[in-house]
Amino acid sequence: MQQKTSILQLASLVLISISLAASSSAQPVNKFVQCLTQNLGNSTAISQVIFVPNNPSYPLVLNSRTQNLRFQTPETPHPQVIITPNHESQIQVAIRCAKKNGLQMRIRSGGHDFDGASSVSQDPFFLLDMTNFRSISVDAKSRTAWIGVGAVLGEVYYTVYQANNSLYFPGGSAPTVGVGGLVSGGGYGPFSRKYGLAADQVIDARVIDANARILDRKSMGEDFFWAIRGGNGASFGVVLSYKVNLVEISPNFTAFNVSRTLEQNAIQLLHKWQFVAPRMPRDLSISAQFATGSARFMAFFQGNVTTLLSLMEQYFPELGVTKEDCQEIRWVDNYAYQYGLSLELTPEFVLGRVNPFLELAPYFKGRSDFVQEPIPEIGIREIWNLFSQRNPGESSMEWTPFGGKMDEIPVSNIPFPHRAGTSFLVVNIASWNSRNETLAQRSINWSRELYRIIGKYIPNTPSNPRGAYVNYRDFDLGTNNRKGYTSVKQARVWGAHYFKSNFDRLVKVKTMVDPQNFFNFEQSIPPYR
């Protein structure tokens, strides 16, 4: 009786807080919280799981995973309730209560969503923060691991390295990215040319569907399992964890990081890079990065310095890499190395959950492209001139080579379609360092102009739409209707960029597993109606 009384008292306090914070939409939210408190079981669970705007811990919970301050302004629509579950049954309760009371849900793992779809909505919503689902269990003997979606990549890399330094999970380059978001869109990285994407390694998963059922690969079926590996996973359910294959990798690497200016033939080098980087041996990956006034070439190679220099002389002698430019590192060090940090800081860097460089570029807009044919020198010069309009540190663009293993995996293997024929991925970032709206709009317009210039040199036809990476979500490509039904035809406008011919299969899966479209947001896969 005493426990029941404490639950009701806490529920009352929560409801009062919501009423004060969001009076215009309090009724469905109040009913939602009341439903939660009646079903979560005990007051301790409620106090640790439910956060409302008047709760002193609410700002910390809300902002702790926000990696882009565009979505941390006073004008940003914030969730009326944040739920940080520590048990899957609490997610089941949240889904049932949300469906019963018509409340939207956003799912956040790492907080890196480029346009904020994982944590922002124009309509009343609650945020499901998966921070506590971060367990990592490595089985070195079978070369597999179960990874909770709330774990960040750095935690995965370090845990795998400690278990066996010759095993590796082929993920991305940013240690603070959440596994849930990474795998749901594909997950490329510096070693994709040898091993494929992160989503290519997934062999099982645990998911909660729209009916609040907990499913694994066998019970969800192969179509559902196909869709959550690169197909915009939050469109279909709440993924809890992935079982992945780990690949064998050399513990020791050689890396270099060299910059070239206009006077050092940077434009010609960038042009040549397009012909050689996607065709180099798979043990060698060289990315190219634009910044104001210079181009940077960063390489990671599974081998020693002597062999790397021999390959550079064979494939890319124009870059002029010397032995002094190279450094032998452990594979786990490459994430600190690429940010110019001392390798002694590797554990602290990869285990951190907030990007330490956030303060240098706290607000940003990003866009992406997949390139099949080389951009001519005149196009690179046009891009270079546009960068000259920005101050140092305000803008960047990275080219990541594909080819190798990526060419061999069928387009339909998972929803990520950018395989054979794709030379490299482009991501451009325009950043600014204050809430000044004029500055923000100027930066966003600059990003759009860069996108326009790149588009002049990329074939774009109805049968071959200009490609984009769903993990670099871009609302400029189009969005679903905010209210009411979104037709498949309308959604295909943006969906074809991300998924090409795989979009229609994703729609079929969505219609099968979530016909009422509970899991919906600006660029979620719609069902047939």
Coordinates of C-alpha atoms in Angstrom, one line a residue:
M1 CA 0.0 0.0 0.0
Q2 CA 2.8 2.4 0.9
Q3 CA 4.6 1.6 -2.5
K4 CA 1.4 2.3 -4.4
T5 CA 0.9 5.6 -2.6
S6 CA 4.4 6.7 -3.5
I7 CA 3.9 5.9 -7.1
L8 CA 0.7 8.0 -7.2
Q9 CA 2.4 10.9 -5.4
L10 CA 5.2 10.9 -7.9
A11 CA 2.8 10.6 -10.8
S12 CA 0.9 13.6 -9.4
L13 CA 4.1 15.7 -9.3
V14 CA 5.0 14.7 -12.8
L15 CA 1.6 15.6 -14.1
I16 CA 1.7 19.0 -12.4
S17 CA 5.1 19.7 -13.9
I18 CA 3.8 18.9 -17.4
S19 CA 0.7 21.0 -17.0
L20 CA 2.9 24.0 -16.1
A21 CA 5.3 23.4 -18.9
A22 CA 2.9 22.6 -21.8
S23 CA -0.6 23.6 -21.0
S24 CA -1.8 23.7 -24.6
S25 CA -1.1 20.0 -25.1
A26 CA -1.2 18.8 -21.6
Q27 CA -4.1 16.5 -21.8
P28 CA -2.6 13.7 -24.0
V29 CA 0.8 14.2 -22.3
N30 CA -0.8 13.9 -18.9
K31 CA -2.6 10.8 -19.9
F32 CA 0.6 9.4 -21.4
V33 CA 2.5 9.9 -18.2
Q34 CA -0.3 8.6 -16.1
C35 CA -0.3 5.4 -18.3
L36 CA 3.5 5.1 -17.8
T37 CA 3.3 5.5 -14.0
Q38 CA 0.5 3.0 -13.7
N39 CA 2.5 0.4 -15.6
L40 CA 6.2 0.9 -14.8
G41 CA 5.9 -0.8 -11.5
N42 CA 7.7 1.2 -8.8
S43 CA 8.6 4.7 -7.8
T44 CA 12.3 4.2 -8.2
A45 CA 11.9 3.1 -11.8
I46 CA 9.7 6.1 -12.5
S47 CA 12.1 8.7 -11.0
Q48 CA 15.0 7.2 -12.9
V49 CA 13.2 6.8 -16.2
I50 CA 10.8 9.7 -16.7
F51 CA 12.0 13.3 -17.1
V52 CA 9.7 16.3 -17.7
P53 CA 10.7 20.0 -18.4
N54 CA 10.3 21.1 -14.7
N55 CA 12.5 18.3 -13.5
P56 CA 15.9 19.7 -12.5
S57 CA 17.6 16.9 -14.4
Y58 CA 15.7 17.4 -17.6
P59 CA 18.1 19.9 -19.3
L60 CA 21.1 17.6 -18.6
V61 CA 19.3 14.6 -20.0
L62 CA 18.1 16.5 -23.0
N63 CA 21.4 18.1 -23.9
S64 CA 23.8 15.3 -22.9
R65 CA 23.6 13.6 -26.3
T66 CA 23.0 16.6 -28.6
Q67 CA 26.0 16.8 -30.9
N68 CA 24.6 19.8 -33.0
L69 CA 23.6 22.9 -31.1
R70 CA 21.2 23.8 -33.9
F71 CA 18.8 21.7 -31.9
Q72 CA 19.5 23.1 -28.5
T73 CA 18.2 26.6 -28.9
P74 CA 15.2 28.1 -27.0
E75 CA 13.2 28.0 -30.2
T76 CA 13.7 24.3 -30.8
P77 CA 10.6 22.2 -30.0
H78 CA 11.7 20.0 -27.1
P79 CA 10.2 16.8 -25.9
Q80 CA 7.5 17.1 -23.3
V81 CA 8.7 13.9 -21.8
I82 CA 12.1 12.1 -21.9
I83 CA 12.2 8.4 -21.2
T84 CA 15.6 6.8 -20.5
P85 CA 14.7 3.1 -20.1
N86 CA 17.0 0.7 -18.5
H87 CA 14.9 -2.4 -19.3
E88 CA 13.2 -3.4 -22.5
S89 CA 9.9 -3.8 -20.7
Q90 CA 9.8 -0.1 -20.1
I91 CA 10.0 0.5 -23.8
Q92 CA 7.1 -1.8 -24.4
V93 CA 5.1 0.2 -21.9
A94 CA 6.1 3.5 -23.6
I95 CA 5.0 2.2 -27.0
R96 CA 1.6 1.0 -25.7
C97 CA 1.0 4.2 -23.8
A98 CA 2.0 6.4 -26.8
K99 CA -0.3 4.5 -29.1
K100 CA -3.1 4.8 -26.7
N101 CA -2.7 8.5 -26.3
G102 CA -1.6 9.6 -29.8
L103 CA 1.8 10.8 -28.8
Q104 CA 4.7 10.8 -31.3
M105 CA 8.0 9.3 -30.4
R106 CA 11.6 10.1 -31.3
I107 CA 14.4 7.6 -30.8
R108 CA 17.9 8.8 -29.9
S109 CA 21.1 6.8 -29.6
G110 CA 24.1 9.0 -30.3
G111 CA 22.5 12.4 -31.0
H112 CA 24.2 13.0 -34.3
D113 CA 21.2 13.3 -36.6
F114 CA 22.1 16.0 -39.1
D115 CA 18.6 17.5 -39.3
G116 CA 17.5 16.6 -35.8
A117 CA 14.9 13.9 -36.6
S118 CA 16.1 11.8 -33.7
S119 CA 15.2 14.4 -31.1
V120 CA 13.0 17.2 -32.5
S121 CA 9.4 17.3 -33.7
Q122 CA 7.0 20.1 -34.5
D123 CA 4.2 18.1 -32.8
P124 CA 3.9 17.0 -29.1
F125 CA 6.3 14.1 -28.6
F126 CA 8.3 12.2 -26.2
L127 CA 12.0 11.3 -26.6
L128 CA 13.1 7.7 -26.1
D129 CA 16.8 8.0 -25.2
M130 CA 18.6 4.6 -25.5
T131 CA 21.7 5.7 -23.5
N132 CA 21.3 2.8 -21.0
F133 CA 21.2 0.1 -23.7
R134 CA 25.0 0.2 -24.1
S135 CA 26.2 -3.3 -23.1
I136 CA 28.9 -4.9 -25.3
S137 CA 29.5 -8.6 -25.1
V138 CA 32.5 -9.9 -27.2
D139 CA 32.9 -13.6 -28.0
A140 CA 36.4 -13.7 -29.4
K141 CA 36.2 -17.4 -30.1
S142 CA 33.3 -17.1 -32.4
R143 CA 34.4 -13.6 -33.6
T144 CA 31.0 -12.1 -32.8
A145 CA 29.6 -9.5 -30.4
W146 CA 26.2 -8.3 -29.1
I147 CA 26.1 -4.5 -29.0
G148 CA 23.5 -2.4 -27.4
V149 CA 22.3 0.5 -29.6
G150 CA 23.1 3.1 -27.0
A151 CA 26.8 2.3 -27.1
V152 CA 28.9 4.7 -29.0
L153 CA 31.5 3.5 -31.5
G154 CA 34.5 4.4 -29.4
E155 CA 33.2 2.1 -26.6
V156 CA 32.8 -0.7 -29.1
Y157 CA 36.3 -0.3 -30.6
Y158 CA 38.0 -0.2 -27.2
T159 CA 36.0 -3.2 -25.8
V160 CA 36.7 -5.3 -28.9
Y161 CA 40.4 -4.2 -28.9
Q162 CA 40.8 -5.2 -25.2
A163 CA 39.1 -8.6 -25.9
N164 CA 41.3 -9.4 -28.9
N165 CA 43.5 -6.8 -30.7
S166 CA 43.3 -8.7 -33.9
L167 CA 39.5 -8.4 -34.2
Y168 CA 37.6 -5.3 -35.4
F169 CA 34.1 -4.1 -35.9
P170 CA 34.0 -2.2 -39.3
G171 CA 32.2 1.0 -38.2
G172 CA 32.6 4.7 -38.7
S173 CA 35.3 7.3 -38.0
A174 CA 33.6 9.3 -35.2
P175 CA 33.8 7.6 -31.8
T176 CA 30.8 9.4 -30.4
V177 CA 28.3 8.1 -33.0
G178 CA 25.7 5.8 -31.5
V179 CA 25.6 2.2 -32.8
G180 CA 21.8 2.4 -33.3
G181 CA 22.0 5.3 -35.7
L182 CA 25.1 4.0 -37.5
V183 CA 23.8 0.6 -38.4
S184 CA 20.3 1.7 -39.2
G185 CA 21.7 3.7 -42.1
G186 CA 24.5 1.4 -43.2
G187 CA 27.7 2.6 -41.4
Y188 CA 30.7 3.2 -43.6
G189 CA 34.2 3.9 -42.3
P190 CA 37.9 3.9 -43.1
F191 CA 38.0 0.1 -43.7
S192 CA 34.8 -0.3 -45.7
R193 CA 36.8 -1.0 -48.9
K194 CA 38.1 -4.2 -47.3
Y195 CA 35.2 -5.3 -45.0
G196 CA 32.1 -3.5 -46.2
L197 CA 29.7 -1.6 -44.0
A198 CA 28.8 -2.0 -40.3
A199 CA 25.3 -3.2 -41.4
D200 CA 26.9 -5.9 -43.6
Q201 CA 28.2 -7.5 -40.4
V202 CA 24.9 -7.8 -38.6
I203 CA 23.7 -11.4 -38.2
D204 CA 21.0 -11.0 -35.6
A205 CA 19.1 -8.3 -33.7
R206 CA 16.6 -7.7 -31.0
V207 CA 13.7 -5.3 -31.9
I208 CA 10.5 -4.1 -30.3
D209 CA 7.8 -3.6 -33.0
A210 CA 4.8 -1.4 -33.2
N211 CA 2.8 -4.0 -31.2
A212 CA 5.4 -3.9 -28.4
R213 CA 6.6 -7.4 -29.2
I214 CA 10.2 -8.3 -28.6
L215 CA 11.6 -10.0 -31.7
D216 CA 14.8 -11.6 -32.9
R217 CA 15.9 -12.4 -36.4
K218 CA 14.0 -15.7 -36.4
S219 CA 10.7 -14.3 -35.1
M220 CA 10.8 -11.0 -37.0
G221 CA 11.5 -12.8 -40.4
E222 CA 14.0 -12.0 -43.1
D223 CA 12.2 -9.0 -44.6
F224 CA 12.0 -7.1 -41.3
F225 CA 15.6 -8.1 -40.6
W226 CA 16.7 -6.9 -44.0
A227 CA 15.0 -3.5 -43.5
I228 CA 16.7 -2.6 -40.2
R229 CA 20.2 -3.0 -41.6
G230 CA 20.6 0.2 -43.5
G231 CA 17.0 1.0 -44.2
N232 CA 16.2 3.8 -41.8
G233 CA 15.7 1.5 -38.9
A234 CA 13.6 3.8 -36.7
S235 CA 10.8 3.6 -39.4
F236 CA 10.2 0.0 -38.3
G237 CA 10.7 -0.4 -34.6
V238 CA 12.9 0.2 -31.6
V239 CA 16.1 -1.8 -32.1
L240 CA 17.6 -2.9 -28.8
S241 CA 20.9 -4.6 -29.9
Y242 CA 22.7 -6.1 -32.8
K243 CA 24.7 -9.2 -33.0
V244 CA 27.6 -8.6 -35.4
N245 CA 30.5 -10.5 -37.0
L246 CA 33.9 -9.2 -36.0
V247 CA 36.6 -9.3 -38.7
E248 CA 40.3 -10.1 -38.5
I249 CA 42.6 -7.2 -38.7
S250 CA 46.2 -6.4 -38.3
P251 CA 46.9 -4.9 -34.8
N252 CA 49.5 -2.6 -36.4
F253 CA 48.9 0.0 -39.0
T254 CA 50.7 2.8 -40.9
A255 CA 49.1 6.2 -41.3
F256 CA 49.9 9.5 -42.8
N257 CA 48.2 12.9 -42.9
V258 CA 49.5 15.4 -45.4
S259 CA 48.2 18.8 -46.5
R260 CA 48.7 20.5 -49.8
T261 CA 48.0 24.1 -50.8
L262 CA 46.9 25.6 -54.1
E263 CA 50.6 26.3 -54.8
Q264 CA 51.4 22.7 -54.1
N265 CA 49.0 21.5 -56.8
A266 CA 46.1 20.7 -54.5
I267 CA 43.5 20.9 -57.3
Q268 CA 45.4 18.5 -59.5
L269 CA 46.0 16.1 -56.6
L270 CA 42.3 16.1 -55.8
H271 CA 41.5 15.3 -59.4
K272 CA 44.1 12.5 -59.6
W273 CA 42.8 11.1 -56.2
Q274 CA 39.4 10.3 -57.8
F275 CA 41.1 7.9 -60.3
V276 CA 43.4 6.1 -57.8
A277 CA 41.8 6.0 -54.3
P278 CA 38.9 3.7 -55.2
R279 CA 41.2 1.3 -57.1
M280 CA 44.0 1.0 -54.6
P281 CA 44.6 -2.3 -52.7
R282 CA 41.9 -2.9 -50.1
D283 CA 44.4 -2.7 -47.2
L284 CA 44.9 1.0 -48.1
S285 CA 42.3 3.7 -47.7
I286 CA 43.1 7.4 -48.5
S287 CA 40.4 10.0 -47.8
A288 CA 40.6 13.5 -49.2
Q289 CA 39.4 16.5 -47.2
F290 CA 38.8 20.1 -48.2
A291 CA 39.3 23.0 -45.9
T292 CA 39.7 26.7 -46.5
G293 CA 43.1 27.1 -48.3
S294 CA 44.2 23.5 -48.3
A295 CA 43.5 19.9 -49.1
R296 CA 44.4 17.1 -46.7
F297 CA 45.0 13.5 -47.6
M298 CA 44.7 10.9 -44.8
A299 CA 45.7 7.3 -45.2
F300 CA 45.3 4.1 -43.1
F301 CA 47.2 1.0 -44.2
Q302 CA 47.3 -2.5 -42.9
G303 CA 51.0 -3.0 -43.3
N304 CA 54.4 -1.4 -42.7
V305 CA 55.9 1.9 -43.8
T306 CA 58.1 0.4 -46.5
T307 CA 55.1 -1.3 -48.2
L308 CA 53.0 1.8 -48.0
L309 CA 55.6 4.0 -49.6
S310 CA 56.0 1.4 -52.4
L311 CA 52.2 1.5 -53.0
M312 CA 52.2 5.3 -53.0
E313 CA 55.0 5.4 -55.5
Q314 CA 53.1 3.0 -57.7
Y315 CA 49.6 4.5 -57.5
F316 CA 50.0 8.1 -56.4
P317 CA 53.5 9.4 -56.7
E318 CA 52.3 13.0 -57.3
L319 CA 51.3 13.3 -53.6
G320 CA 55.0 13.0 -52.7
V321 CA 54.6 11.1 -49.4
T322 CA 57.8 10.5 -47.5
K323 CA 58.8 8.2 -44.7
E324 CA 58.8 11.2 -42.4
D325 CA 55.1 11.7 -43.1
C326 CA 54.2 8.2 -41.9
Q327 CA 53.6 6.9 -38.5
E328 CA 53.0 3.3 -37.3
I329 CA 50.0 3.0 -35.0
R330 CA 47.6 0.4 -33.6
W331 CA 44.3 0.2 -35.3
V332 CA 42.5 1.5 -32.3
D333 CA 44.7 4.6 -32.4
N334 CA 43.5 5.7 -35.8
Y335 CA 40.5 7.5 -34.3
A336 CA 42.7 9.7 -32.2
Y337 CA 45.3 10.1 -34.9
Q338 CA 42.9 11.5 -37.5
Y339 CA 42.0 14.3 -35.0
G340 CA 45.6 15.1 -34.4
L341 CA 45.7 14.0 -30.8
S342 CA 48.5 12.3 -28.9
L343 CA 48.0 8.5 -29.2
E344 CA 48.4 8.3 -25.4
L345 CA 44.9 9.9 -25.3
T346 CA 43.3 7.0 -27.2
P347 CA 41.4 5.5 -24.3
E348 CA 40.1 8.9 -23.1
F349 CA 39.2 9.9 -26.6
V350 CA 37.4 6.8 -27.9
L351 CA 35.5 6.3 -24.6
G352 CA 34.1 9.8 -24.4
R353 CA 30.5 10.1 -25.3
V354 CA 30.4 13.8 -26.3
N355 CA 32.4 15.0 -29.3
P356 CA 35.4 17.0 -27.7
F357 CA 35.6 19.2 -30.8
L358 CA 31.9 20.3 -30.6
E359 CA 32.9 23.7 -29.3
L360 CA 34.9 24.4 -32.5
A361 CA 31.8 23.8 -34.7
P362 CA 28.8 23.7 -32.4
Y363 CA 26.2 24.5 -35.1
F364 CA 26.2 22.9 -38.5
K365 CA 24.4 21.8 -41.6
G366 CA 25.5 18.8 -43.5
R367 CA 24.8 17.3 -47.0
S368 CA 26.1 14.3 -48.9
D369 CA 26.6 12.8 -52.4
F370 CA 27.7 9.6 -54.0
V371 CA 29.9 10.2 -57.0
Q372 CA 30.3 7.7 -59.9
E373 CA 32.4 9.7 -62.4
P374 CA 35.4 12.0 -61.5
I375 CA 34.7 15.7 -61.0
P376 CA 36.7 17.6 -63.6
E377 CA 39.4 20.0 -62.5
I378 CA 37.2 23.0 -63.4
G379 CA 34.6 21.7 -61.0
I380 CA 37.2 21.2 -58.2
R381 CA 38.4 24.7 -58.8
E382 CA 34.9 26.0 -58.5
I383 CA 34.5 24.2 -55.2
W384 CA 37.9 25.5 -54.0
N385 CA 36.8 29.1 -54.8
L386 CA 33.6 28.7 -52.9
F387 CA 35.6 27.5 -49.8
S388 CA 37.7 30.7 -50.1
Q389 CA 34.5 32.6 -49.1
R390 CA 34.5 31.0 -45.7
N391 CA 36.8 31.6 -42.7
P392 CA 39.1 28.8 -41.6
G393 CA 37.3 26.2 -39.5
E394 CA 33.8 27.1 -40.7
S395 CA 33.5 24.6 -43.5
S396 CA 34.8 21.2 -44.5
M397 CA 34.2 18.5 -47.1
E398 CA 35.4 14.9 -47.0
W399 CA 35.7 12.4 -49.9
T400 CA 35.8 8.7 -48.7
P401 CA 36.7 6.2 -51.4
F402 CA 34.6 3.1 -52.1
G403 CA 35.5 0.3 -54.4
G404 CA 37.0 -3.0 -53.3
K405 CA 34.6 -5.0 -51.1
M406 CA 31.9 -2.4 -51.7
D407 CA 31.8 -3.3 -55.4
E408 CA 31.2 -7.0 -54.6
I409 CA 28.2 -6.8 -52.3
P410 CA 24.9 -6.8 -54.3
V411 CA 22.8 -3.7 -54.3
S412 CA 19.8 -5.6 -52.8
N413 CA 21.8 -7.3 -50.0
I414 CA 20.7 -4.7 -47.5
P415 CA 18.8 -1.4 -48.2
F416 CA 22.0 0.6 -48.6
P417 CA 22.3 0.7 -52.4
H418 CA 25.4 2.6 -53.2
R419 CA 27.7 -0.2 -54.2
A420 CA 29.4 -1.1 -57.5
G421 CA 29.9 1.9 -59.7
T422 CA 30.2 4.3 -56.7
S423 CA 33.6 5.8 -56.6
F424 CA 33.4 7.9 -53.4
L425 CA 31.1 9.5 -50.8
V426 CA 31.1 13.2 -50.3
V427 CA 30.0 14.9 -47.1
N428 CA 30.1 18.7 -46.7
I429 CA 29.6 20.5 -43.5
A430 CA 29.0 24.2 -43.0
S431 CA 29.3 25.3 -39.4
W432 CA 28.9 28.4 -37.3
N433 CA 29.6 29.3 -33.7
S434 CA 26.7 31.3 -32.4
R435 CA 22.9 31.4 -32.3
N436 CA 22.9 34.4 -34.7
E437 CA 20.1 33.6 -37.2
T438 CA 21.7 35.6 -40.0
L439 CA 25.0 33.7 -39.6
A440 CA 23.1 30.4 -39.5
Q441 CA 21.2 31.2 -42.7
R442 CA 24.3 32.4 -44.5
S443 CA 26.1 29.1 -43.6
I444 CA 23.1 27.0 -44.7
N445 CA 22.9 28.9 -48.0
W446 CA 26.6 28.3 -48.5
S447 CA 26.1 24.6 -48.0
R448 CA 23.2 24.6 -50.5
E449 CA 25.4 26.4 -53.1
L450 CA 28.2 23.8 -52.6
Y451 CA 25.6 21.1 -53.2
R452 CA 24.4 22.8 -56.3
I453 CA 28.0 23.1 -57.7
I454 CA 28.7 19.4 -57.0
G455 CA 25.4 18.5 -58.7
K456 CA 26.6 20.1 -62.0
Y457 CA 29.1 17.3 -62.3
I458 CA 27.0 14.3 -61.1
P459 CA 24.6 12.5 -63.5
N460 CA 21.0 12.8 -62.2
T461 CA 18.2 11.1 -64.0
P462 CA 14.8 9.6 -62.9
S463 CA 16.3 6.1 -63.4
N464 CA 19.5 7.1 -61.6
P465 CA 18.7 9.8 -59.0
R466 CA 21.4 11.7 -57.3
G467 CA 22.6 9.6 -54.3
A468 CA 22.6 10.6 -50.7
Y469 CA 23.5 8.9 -47.4
V470 CA 20.5 8.4 -45.1
N471 CA 22.7 8.8 -42.0
Y472 CA 23.5 12.3 -43.2
R473 CA 19.8 13.1 -43.1
D474 CA 18.9 16.1 -45.3
F475 CA 15.4 17.6 -45.2
D476 CA 16.3 19.7 -48.2
L477 CA 15.7 16.5 -50.3
G478 CA 12.0 16.5 -49.2
T479 CA 9.9 15.4 -46.2
N480 CA 6.7 13.6 -45.4
N481 CA 3.5 15.6 -44.6
R482 CA 3.5 16.8 -41.0
K483 CA -0.2 16.0 -40.7
G484 CA -2.1 13.2 -42.3
Y485 CA -1.2 10.6 -44.9
T486 CA 2.0 10.8 -47.0
S487 CA 1.8 8.9 -50.3
V488 CA 4.5 6.6 -51.3
K489 CA 4.9 8.7 -54.5
Q490 CA 5.6 11.8 -52.4
A491 CA 8.0 10.0 -50.1
R492 CA 9.9 8.5 -53.1
V493 CA 11.1 12.0 -53.9
W494 CA 13.5 11.9 -51.0
G495 CA 13.6 8.1 -50.5
A496 CA 15.0 7.4 -54.0
H497 CA 18.1 9.5 -53.1
Y498 CA 18.9 7.3 -50.1
F499 CA 17.7 3.9 -51.2
K500 CA 17.2 4.0 -55.0
S501 CA 15.5 0.7 -56.2
N502 CA 15.4 -0.6 -52.6
F503 CA 12.9 2.0 -51.6
D504 CA 9.8 0.1 -52.8
R505 CA 10.8 -3.0 -50.9
L506 CA 11.2 -0.9 -47.7
V507 CA 7.7 0.4 -48.2
K508 CA 6.4 -3.2 -48.5
V509 CA 8.2 -4.2 -45.2
K510 CA 6.8 -1.1 -43.5
T511 CA 3.2 -2.0 -44.7
M512 CA 3.7 -5.4 -43.2
V513 CA 5.2 -4.6 -39.8
D514 CA 3.8 -1.1 -39.1
P515 CA 0.7 -0.5 -41.2
Q516 CA -0.7 2.2 -38.9
N517 CA 2.6 4.1 -39.2
F518 CA 3.3 4.4 -35.5
F519 CA 7.0 4.9 -36.2
N520 CA 6.9 8.1 -38.2
F521 CA 8.9 11.2 -38.6
E522 CA 9.9 13.6 -41.4
Q523 CA 11.7 11.0 -43.5
S524 CA 10.3 7.7 -42.2
I525 CA 9.3 5.1 -44.7
P526 CA 5.5 5.3 -45.2
P527 CA 3.2 2.3 -45.6
Y528 CA 0.9 1.7 -48.5
R529 CA -2.6 2.8 -47.8

